[in-house]
CSV table of C-alpha atoms in Angstrom, one decimal:
chain,number,residue,atom,x,y,z
K,1,MET,CA,144.6,80.7,85.4
K,2,ASN,CA,145.1,83.1,82.4
K,3,ARG,CA,142.1,85.1,83.4
K,4,ARG,CA,143.9,85.8,86.7
K,5,LYS,CA,146.8,86.6,85.2
K,6,LYS,CA,145.2,89.1,83.0
K,7,ILE,CA,143.2,90.7,85.7
K,8,LYS,CA,146.6,91.0,87.6
K,9,LEU,CA,148.8,92.4,84.7
K,10,LYS,CA,145.6,95.0,84.2
K,11,THR,CA,145.7,96.0,87.8
K,12,VAL,CA,149.5,96.4,87.8
K,13,LEU,CA,149.5,98.2,84.6
K,14,PHE,CA,146.6,100.8,86.1
K,15,HIS,CA,148.7,101.2,89.3
K,16,PHE,CA,151.7,102.1,87.3
K,17,LEU,CA,149.6,104.1,84.8
K,18,PHE,CA,148.2,106.2,87.8
K,19,TRP,CA,151.6,106.9,89.7
K,20,ILE,CA,153.1,108.1,86.4
K,21,SER,CA,150.2,110.8,86.5
K,22,VAL,CA,150.7,111.5,90.1
K,23,TRP,CA,154.7,112.0,89.6
K,24,PHE,CA,153.8,114.3,86.5
K,25,PHE,CA,151.1,116.1,88.6
K,26,PHE,CA,153.9,116.9,91.2
K,27,TYR,CA,156.2,117.9,88.8
K,28,TYR,CA,153.7,120.3,87.0
K,29,PHE,CA,153.2,122.2,90.8
K,30,PHE,CA,157.0,122.2,91.9
K,31,SER,CA,157.7,123.8,88.5
K,32,TYR,CA,155.9,126.6,88.9
K,33,ASN,CA,158.3,129.7,88.6
K,34,SER,CA,161.1,127.6,88.3
K,35,SER,CA,163.2,125.9,85.4
K,36,ASP,CA,165.9,123.8,87.9
K,37,THR,CA,164.6,120.6,86.4
K,38,VAL,CA,166.9,118.4,87.8
K,39,TYR,CA,165.7,119.5,91.5
K,40,ILE,CA,162.3,119.4,90.2
K,41,THR,CA,162.5,115.8,88.9
K,42,THR,CA,164.5,114.4,91.7
K,43,PHE,CA,161.9,115.9,94.7
K,44,SER,CA,158.8,114.9,92.8
K,45,SER,CA,160.3,111.5,92.7
K,46,CYS,CA,161.5,111.2,96.2
K,47,LEU,CA,158.2,112.5,97.1
K,48,LEU,CA,156.3,109.9,94.8
K,49,PRO,CA,157.1,106.9,97.0
K,50,ILE,CA,156.1,108.8,100.6
K,51,THR,CA,152.8,109.4,98.5
K,52,MET,CA,152.2,105.6,97.6
K,53,MET,CA,153.4,104.2,101.2
K,54,VAL,CA,150.7,106.7,102.8
K,55,THR,CA,148.0,105.7,99.8
K,56,TYR,CA,148.7,101.9,100.3
K,57,PHE,CA,148.9,101.9,104.1
K,58,LEU,CA,145.3,103.6,104.1
K,59,VAL,CA,143.7,101.8,101.4
K,60,TYR,CA,145.0,98.2,102.3
K,61,PHE,CA,145.3,98.6,105.9
K,62,LEU,CA,143.9,101.1,107.7
K,63,ILE,CA,140.4,101.2,105.6
K,64,PRO,CA,139.6,97.7,105.6
K,65,LYS,CA,140.7,96.9,109.2
K,66,TYR,CA,139.4,99.7,111.2
K,67,LEU,CA,137.0,102.0,109.2
K,68,LEU,CA,135.2,99.1,107.6
K,69,THR,CA,134.7,97.5,110.7
K,70,LYS,CA,133.8,100.5,112.5
K,71,ARG,CA,136.8,100.7,114.7
K,72,TYR,CA,136.8,104.5,114.4
K,73,PHE,CA,138.7,105.4,117.3
K,74,LEU,CA,141.8,102.8,116.1
K,75,PHE,CA,141.3,104.0,112.6
K,76,GLY,CA,141.6,108.0,113.9
K,77,LEU,CA,144.6,106.8,116.0
K,78,TYR,CA,146.5,105.2,113.2
K,79,SER,CA,145.6,107.8,110.8
K,80,PHE,CA,147.3,110.4,113.3
K,81,TYR,CA,150.3,108.2,113.6
K,82,THR,CA,150.5,107.9,110.1
K,83,LEU,CA,150.5,111.8,109.5
K,84,VAL,CA,153.1,112.4,112.1
K,85,PHE,CA,155.4,109.6,110.5
K,86,SER,CA,154.8,110.8,106.8
K,87,SER,CA,155.3,114.5,108.3
K,88,TYR,CA,158.9,113.4,109.3
K,89,ILE,CA,159.7,111.7,105.9
K,90,ILE,CA,158.4,114.9,103.8
K,91,ALA,CA,160.4,117.1,106.1
K,92,LEU,CA,163.8,114.9,105.6
K,93,VAL,CA,163.1,115.0,102.0
K,94,ILE,CA,162.8,118.6,101.9
K,95,TYR,CA,166.2,119.3,103.5
K,96,GLY,CA,167.8,116.3,102.1
K,97,CYS,CA,167.4,117.7,98.4
K,98,LEU,CA,168.1,121.1,100.0
K,99,ILE,CA,171.4,120.4,101.1
K,100,PHE,CA,172.4,117.6,98.6
K,101,LEU,CA,171.1,119.2,95.2
K,102,LEU,CA,171.3,123.1,96.2
K,103,SER,CA,174.0,123.2,99.1
K,104,PHE,CA,171.6,124.9,101.3
K,105,ASN,CA,171.0,128.2,98.9
K,106,VAL,CA,167.3,128.4,99.9
K,107,ALA,CA,167.3,131.6,97.4
K,108,VAL,CA,167.5,129.2,94.3
K,109,MET,CA,165.0,126.7,95.8
K,110,PRO,CA,161.4,126.0,93.8
K,111,PRO,CA,159.1,128.0,95.6
K,112,MET,CA,156.5,125.6,95.6
K,113,SER,CA,158.8,123.0,97.2
K,114,LYS,CA,159.5,125.2,100.4
K,115,ASN,CA,156.3,125.3,101.7
K,116,PHE,CA,155.8,122.2,104.3
K,117,PHE,CA,152.2,122.5,104.8
K,118,PHE,CA,151.6,122.5,100.8
K,119,ILE,CA,153.7,119.4,100.1
K,120,LEU,CA,151.8,117.8,103.3
K,121,VAL,CA,148.5,118.9,101.8
K,122,LEU,CA,149.3,117.5,98.3
K,123,VAL,CA,150.5,114.4,99.4
K,124,PHE,CA,147.4,113.7,101.6
K,125,LEU,CA,145.3,115.0,98.6
K,126,VAL,CA,146.3,112.1,96.5
K,127,SER,CA,146.2,109.9,99.5
K,128,GLY,CA,142.5,110.9,100.2
K,129,VAL,CA,141.1,110.8,96.6
K,130,VAL,CA,142.4,107.2,96.0
K,131,SER,CA,140.9,106.4,99.5
K,132,PHE,CA,137.3,108.0,98.7
K,133,ILE,CA,137.2,106.1,95.3
K,134,THR,CA,138.0,102.6,97.3
K,135,LEU,CA,135.3,103.4,99.6
K,136,LEU,CA,133.0,104.5,97.0
K,137,ASN,CA,133.9,101.0,95.1
K,138,HIS,CA,133.4,99.1,98.2
K,139,ASN,CA,129.9,100.3,98.9
K,140,PHE,CA,129.0,99.8,95.2
K,141,THR,CA,130.3,96.3,95.4
K,142,THR,CA,128.5,95.5,98.6
K,143,LEU,CA,125.6,97.0,97.4
K,144,SER,CA,126.0,94.9,94.0
K,145,LYS,CA,126.5,91.7,96.3
K,146,ASN,CA,123.5,92.4,98.3
K,147,LYS,CA,121.3,93.0,95.6
K,148,GLU,CA,122.5,89.9,94.2
K,149,LEU,CA,122.0,87.7,97.0
K,150,GLN,CA,118.3,89.3,97.4
K,151,ASN,CA,117.5,88.4,93.7
K,152,LYS,CA,119.0,85.0,94.8
K,153,ILE,CA,116.8,84.5,97.7
K,154,LEU,CA,113.7,86.0,96.0
K,155,GLU,CA,114.3,83.4,93.0
K,156,THR,CA,114.8,80.8,95.7
K,157,GLN,CA,111.4,81.8,97.2
K,158,LEU,CA,109.7,82.0,93.7
K,159,GLN,CA,110.9,78.2,93.0
K,160,LEU,CA,109.9,76.6,96.3
K,161,LYS,CA,106.3,78.1,95.7
K,162,GLU,CA,106.4,77.2,92.1
K,163,GLN,CA,107.1,73.6,93.5
K,164,GLU,CA,104.7,73.9,96.3
K,165,LEU,CA,102.0,75.0,93.9
K,166,HIS,CA,102.8,72.3,91.3
K,167,TYR,CA,102.9,69.6,94.1
K,168,LEU,CA,99.2,71.0,95.1
K,169,LYS,CA,98.4,70.9,91.6
K,170,MET,CA,99.0,67.3,91.3
K,171,GLN,CA,97.0,66.3,94.2
K,172,ILE,CA,93.9,67.7,92.2
K,173,HIS,CA,94.0,64.7,90.0
K,174,PRO,CA,93.9,62.0,92.7
K,175,HIS,CA,91.5,63.8,94.8
K,176,PHE,CA,89.0,64.2,92.0
K,177,LEU,CA,89.6,60.7,90.7
K,178,PHE,CA,89.1,59.1,94.1
K,179,ASN,CA,85.6,60.9,94.9
K,180,THR,CA,84.5,60.3,91.2
K,181,LEU,CA,85.5,56.3,91.0
K,182,ASN,CA,83.8,55.9,94.4
K,183,THR,CA,80.4,56.9,92.8
K,184,ILE,CA,81.5,54.9,89.8
K,185,TYR,CA,82.1,51.9,92.2
K,186,GLY,CA,78.8,52.3,93.9
K,187,PHE,CA,76.9,52.2,90.6
K,188,ALA,CA,78.8,49.4,89.1
K,189,LEU,CA,77.4,47.0,92.1
K,190,LYS,CA,74.4,47.9,91.6
K,191,GLN,CA,75.0,47.1,87.9
K,192,SER,CA,73.5,50.3,87.0
K,193,LEU,CA,72.7,50.9,83.5
K,194,GLN,CA,73.9,54.4,84.0
K,195,THR,CA,77.5,53.6,84.9
K,196,PRO,CA,78.6,54.0,81.1
K,197,GLU,CA,77.3,57.5,81.1
K,198,ILE,CA,78.8,58.3,84.4
K,199,ILE,CA,82.3,57.0,82.9
K,200,LEU,CA,81.7,58.9,79.6
K,201,ARG,CA,81.2,62.1,81.8
K,202,LEU,CA,84.2,61.2,84.2
K,203,SER,CA,86.4,61.2,81.1
K,204,ASN,CA,85.1,64.6,79.8
K,205,LEU,CA,86.2,66.1,83.1
K,206,LEU,CA,89.2,64.6,83.1
K,207,ASP,CA,89.8,65.6,79.6
K,208,TYR,CA,89.4,69.2,80.8
K,209,ILE,CA,91.9,68.7,84.0
K,210,LEU,CA,94.4,67.4,82.2
K,211,TYR,CA,94.8,69.9,79.6
K,212,GLN,CA,94.0,73.4,82.2
K,213,VAL,CA,95.3,72.1,85.6
K,214,ASN,CA,99.3,73.0,84.7
K,215,LYS,CA,98.6,76.4,83.4
K,216,PRO,CA,98.7,79.3,86.0
K,217,ARG,CA,95.5,80.6,84.7
K,218,VAL,CA,92.4,79.6,82.8
K,219,ILE,CA,89.0,81.2,81.7
K,220,LEU,CA,86.6,81.4,84.5
K,221,LYS,CA,83.8,80.6,81.9
K,222,GLU,CA,85.2,77.3,81.2
K,223,GLU,CA,85.7,76.8,85.2
K,224,VAL,CA,81.9,77.6,85.6
K,225,LEU,CA,81.0,75.0,82.5
K,226,HIS,CA,83.4,72.5,84.4
K,227,ILE,CA,81.3,73.1,87.4
K,228,LYS,CA,77.7,72.3,85.9
K,229,GLU,CA,79.5,69.3,84.1
K,230,TYR,CA,80.4,67.8,87.4
K,231,ILE,CA,76.5,68.6,88.9
K,232,GLU,CA,75.4,66.6,85.9
K,233,LEU,CA,77.2,64.0,87.4
K,234,GLU,CA,76.4,63.9,90.5
K,235,LYS,CA,72.7,64.4,89.7
K,236,ILE,CA,72.9,60.7,88.3
K,237,ARG,CA,74.3,59.5,91.7
K,238,PHE,CA,71.6,61.2,93.9
K,239,LYS,CA,68.5,60.7,91.3
K,240,ASP,CA,65.5,62.2,92.8
K,241,THR,CA,67.2,62.9,96.3
K,242,LEU,CA,69.0,66.3,95.0
K,243,LYS,CA,67.8,69.7,94.7
K,244,VAL,CA,70.7,72.0,93.2
K,245,ILE,CA,69.8,75.7,92.3
K,246,PHE,CA,73.0,77.1,90.0
K,247,ILE,CA,73.2,80.8,89.6
K,248,SER,CA,75.6,82.2,87.5
K,249,ASP,CA,76.4,85.8,85.9
K,250,GLU,CA,77.0,86.2,82.2
K,251,ILE,CA,81.0,85.9,82.5
K,252,ASP,CA,83.4,88.1,80.3
K,253,GLU,CA,85.5,85.3,78.6
K,254,ASN,CA,88.8,87.5,79.1
K,255,ILE,CA,88.4,86.9,83.0
K,256,GLN,CA,90.6,84.4,84.3
K,257,ILE,CA,91.1,82.3,87.5
K,258,ALA,CA,93.8,79.8,89.2
K,259,PRO,CA,92.8,76.4,87.7
K,260,MET,CA,90.7,74.0,89.5
K,261,LEU,CA,89.8,76.5,92.4
K,262,LEU,CA,86.2,76.4,92.6
K,263,ILE,CA,85.3,72.5,92.0
K,264,PRO,CA,86.5,71.5,95.7
K,265,PHE,CA,83.8,73.6,97.1
K,266,VAL,CA,81.1,71.9,95.1
K,267,GLU,CA,82.8,68.2,95.7
K,268,ASN,CA,82.8,69.2,99.3
K,269,ALA,CA,79.0,70.2,99.4
K,270,PHE,CA,78.0,67.0,97.7
K,271,LYS,CA,80.7,64.6,100.1
K,272,HIS,CA,79.4,66.0,103.5
K,273,GLY,CA,75.8,67.3,102.5
K,274,SER,CA,73.2,65.6,104.3
K,275,LEU,CA,69.8,64.7,103.1
K,276,VAL,CA,66.9,67.0,104.8
K,277,ASP,CA,63.5,66.3,104.7
K,278,GLY,CA,64.6,63.7,102.1
K,279,PHE,CA,66.6,66.1,99.6
K,280,LEU,CA,70.1,67.3,99.7
K,281,HIS,CA,69.8,70.8,98.9
K,282,ILE,CA,72.8,73.0,97.3
K,283,GLU,CA,73.0,76.2,96.2
K,284,ILE,CA,75.8,77.7,94.2
K,285,ASN,CA,75.8,81.2,93.1
K,286,VAL,CA,78.8,82.6,90.8
K,287,ARG,CA,79.1,86.5,90.6
K,288,VAL,CA,81.7,88.6,89.0
K,289,LYS,CA,81.8,92.5,89.1
K,290,ASN,CA,84.7,94.9,88.3
K,291,ASN,CA,86.7,91.8,88.0
K,292,CYS,CA,86.2,90.8,91.4
K,293,LEU,CA,84.7,87.1,92.0
K,294,ASN,CA,81.8,86.2,94.9
K,295,PHE,CA,81.7,82.2,94.9
K,296,LEU,CA,79.1,80.8,97.4
K,297,VAL,CA,78.2,77.3,98.1
K,298,ARG,CA,75.9,76.2,100.5
K,299,ASN,CA,74.3,72.9,101.7
K,300,THR,CA,71.9,71.3,103.9
K,301,SER,CA,73.6,69.5,106.7
K,302,SER,CA,73.1,68.2,110.1
K,303,GLU,CA,76.7,66.8,110.5
K,304,TYR,CA,78.9,69.9,111.5
K,305,GLU,CA,82.0,68.1,112.6
K,306,ALA,CA,82.1,66.4,109.2
K,307,ASN,CA,82.0,69.4,107.4
K,308,GLN,CA,84.2,71.5,109.4
K,309,LYS,CA,86.9,69.2,108.5
K,310,GLY,CA,86.9,69.1,104.6
K,311,GLY,CA,89.2,67.0,103.7
K,312,ILE,CA,92.4,67.2,101.4
K,313,GLY,CA,90.2,69.1,98.8
K,314,LEU,CA,89.7,72.3,101.3
K,315,GLU,CA,92.9,72.1,102.5
K,316,ASN,CA,94.7,72.3,99.3
K,317,VAL,CA,92.3,75.3,98.3
K,318,ARG,CA,93.5,77.5,101.3
K,319,LYS,CA,97.3,76.6,100.3
K,320,ARG,CA,96.7,77.7,96.5
K,321,LEU,CA,94.3,80.4,97.3
K,322,GLU,CA,97.6,81.7,99.6
K,323,LEU,CA,100.2,81.3,96.9
K,324,ASN,CA,98.0,82.7,94.2
K,325,TYR,CA,96.2,85.6,95.8
K,326,LYS,CA,98.0,86.3,99.0
K,327,THR,CA,96.0,88.9,101.1
K,328,ASN,CA,93.6,89.5,98.1
K,329,TYR,CA,91.1,87.0,99.3
K,330,ASN,CA,88.9,86.2,101.6
K,331,LEU,CA,87.4,82.7,102.3
K,332,ASP,CA,84.6,82.0,104.9
K,333,ILE,CA,83.3,78.6,106.1
K,334,ALA,CA,80.6,78.4,108.9
K,335,ARG,CA,77.6,76.6,109.6
K,336,ARG,CA,74.4,78.6,109.8
K,337,GLU,CA,71.2,76.5,111.4
K,338,ARG,CA,70.7,73.5,109.2
K,339,TRP,CA,73.4,74.9,106.3
K,340,PHE,CA,76.6,74.8,105.6
K,341,LEU,CA,78.3,77.4,103.6
K,342,ALA,CA,81.6,78.2,102.1
K,343,GLU,CA,81.8,81.6,100.7
K,344,LEU,CA,85.0,82.8,98.4
K,345,ASN,CA,85.5,86.3,97.5
K,346,ILE,CA,88.7,87.3,95.4
K,347,SER,CA,89.0,91.5,95.1
K,348,ASN,CA,91.0,91.2,91.9
K,349,LEU,CA,91.2,88.3,89.8
K,350,ASN,CA,94.2,89.6,87.9
K,351,PHE,CA,96.3,90.1,90.7
K,352,GLN,CA,99.1,87.3,91.1
K,353,LYS,CA,101.6,86.9,94.0
K,354,LYS,CA,105.1,87.5,93.3
């Protein structure tokens, strides 16, 4: 409440000082070639309320009600009425001061106060300047509000995307864990001696995931090592029925990527891949050149429908690619003869959608 009172007090004080300045402005002009201070003071004091009336009528009624609402015809019409009415009042002031202060002696009348059109221009000059400043202030306020609204909208959109991205990242844990626990369960049923080794490798993978998945970017080289660790885990499960070809360029340690973006393609190859001639063939190729990634995974397959669905993992990846790289990536998933392939290209690994 005190703050509102202070603002109102400042506004009233500003208006008071402004109109005092306008009065001195009138006094200065009408005192040209005249020493009749009584007449000039009275005439300026009578002219000031007319100027105030015209100004406030324009600023607080005509402009907001008609000009800003684009009702230009009514604005022009009422402005004309204002001009006529104010001209009539100014004429009355001129003749009133001439009669009551100078007894109709035009000869001693200050020269600047004789010119009706000059006085009219002077009044509307003040009103016009105030109206112009008001319109500028309105435009500036509108632009500021629009900018603030845009920033709030962008901030809200960013928060929603961050929440969606966080939700997608949270899905990585259960999805990966579900696939690997199925493997452990199968080995446990067989009472395999390799079960402890699988659990150990799973522990290493989960340790990596827990520390990396919540980061916006991770080192690509570490992601590749993580894929290799996962392949070693799957080799235990498939034993002699698996043939994997893994080719990777030497990757600069400064190159980064969104976490856990590549592993779902590898998981999908093992999950939906089919044995052909007694073997599951999987080929993985990682190439990085000029900060551009080409990641290719293909596996032998005889069940197109199964591969086409892709499960939660690939759907998750699509959404995360859209959130992280927008139009900066290309994902091609297709079946060619006995092979099912997924190829991901990211043209600029440094790009991050805002």
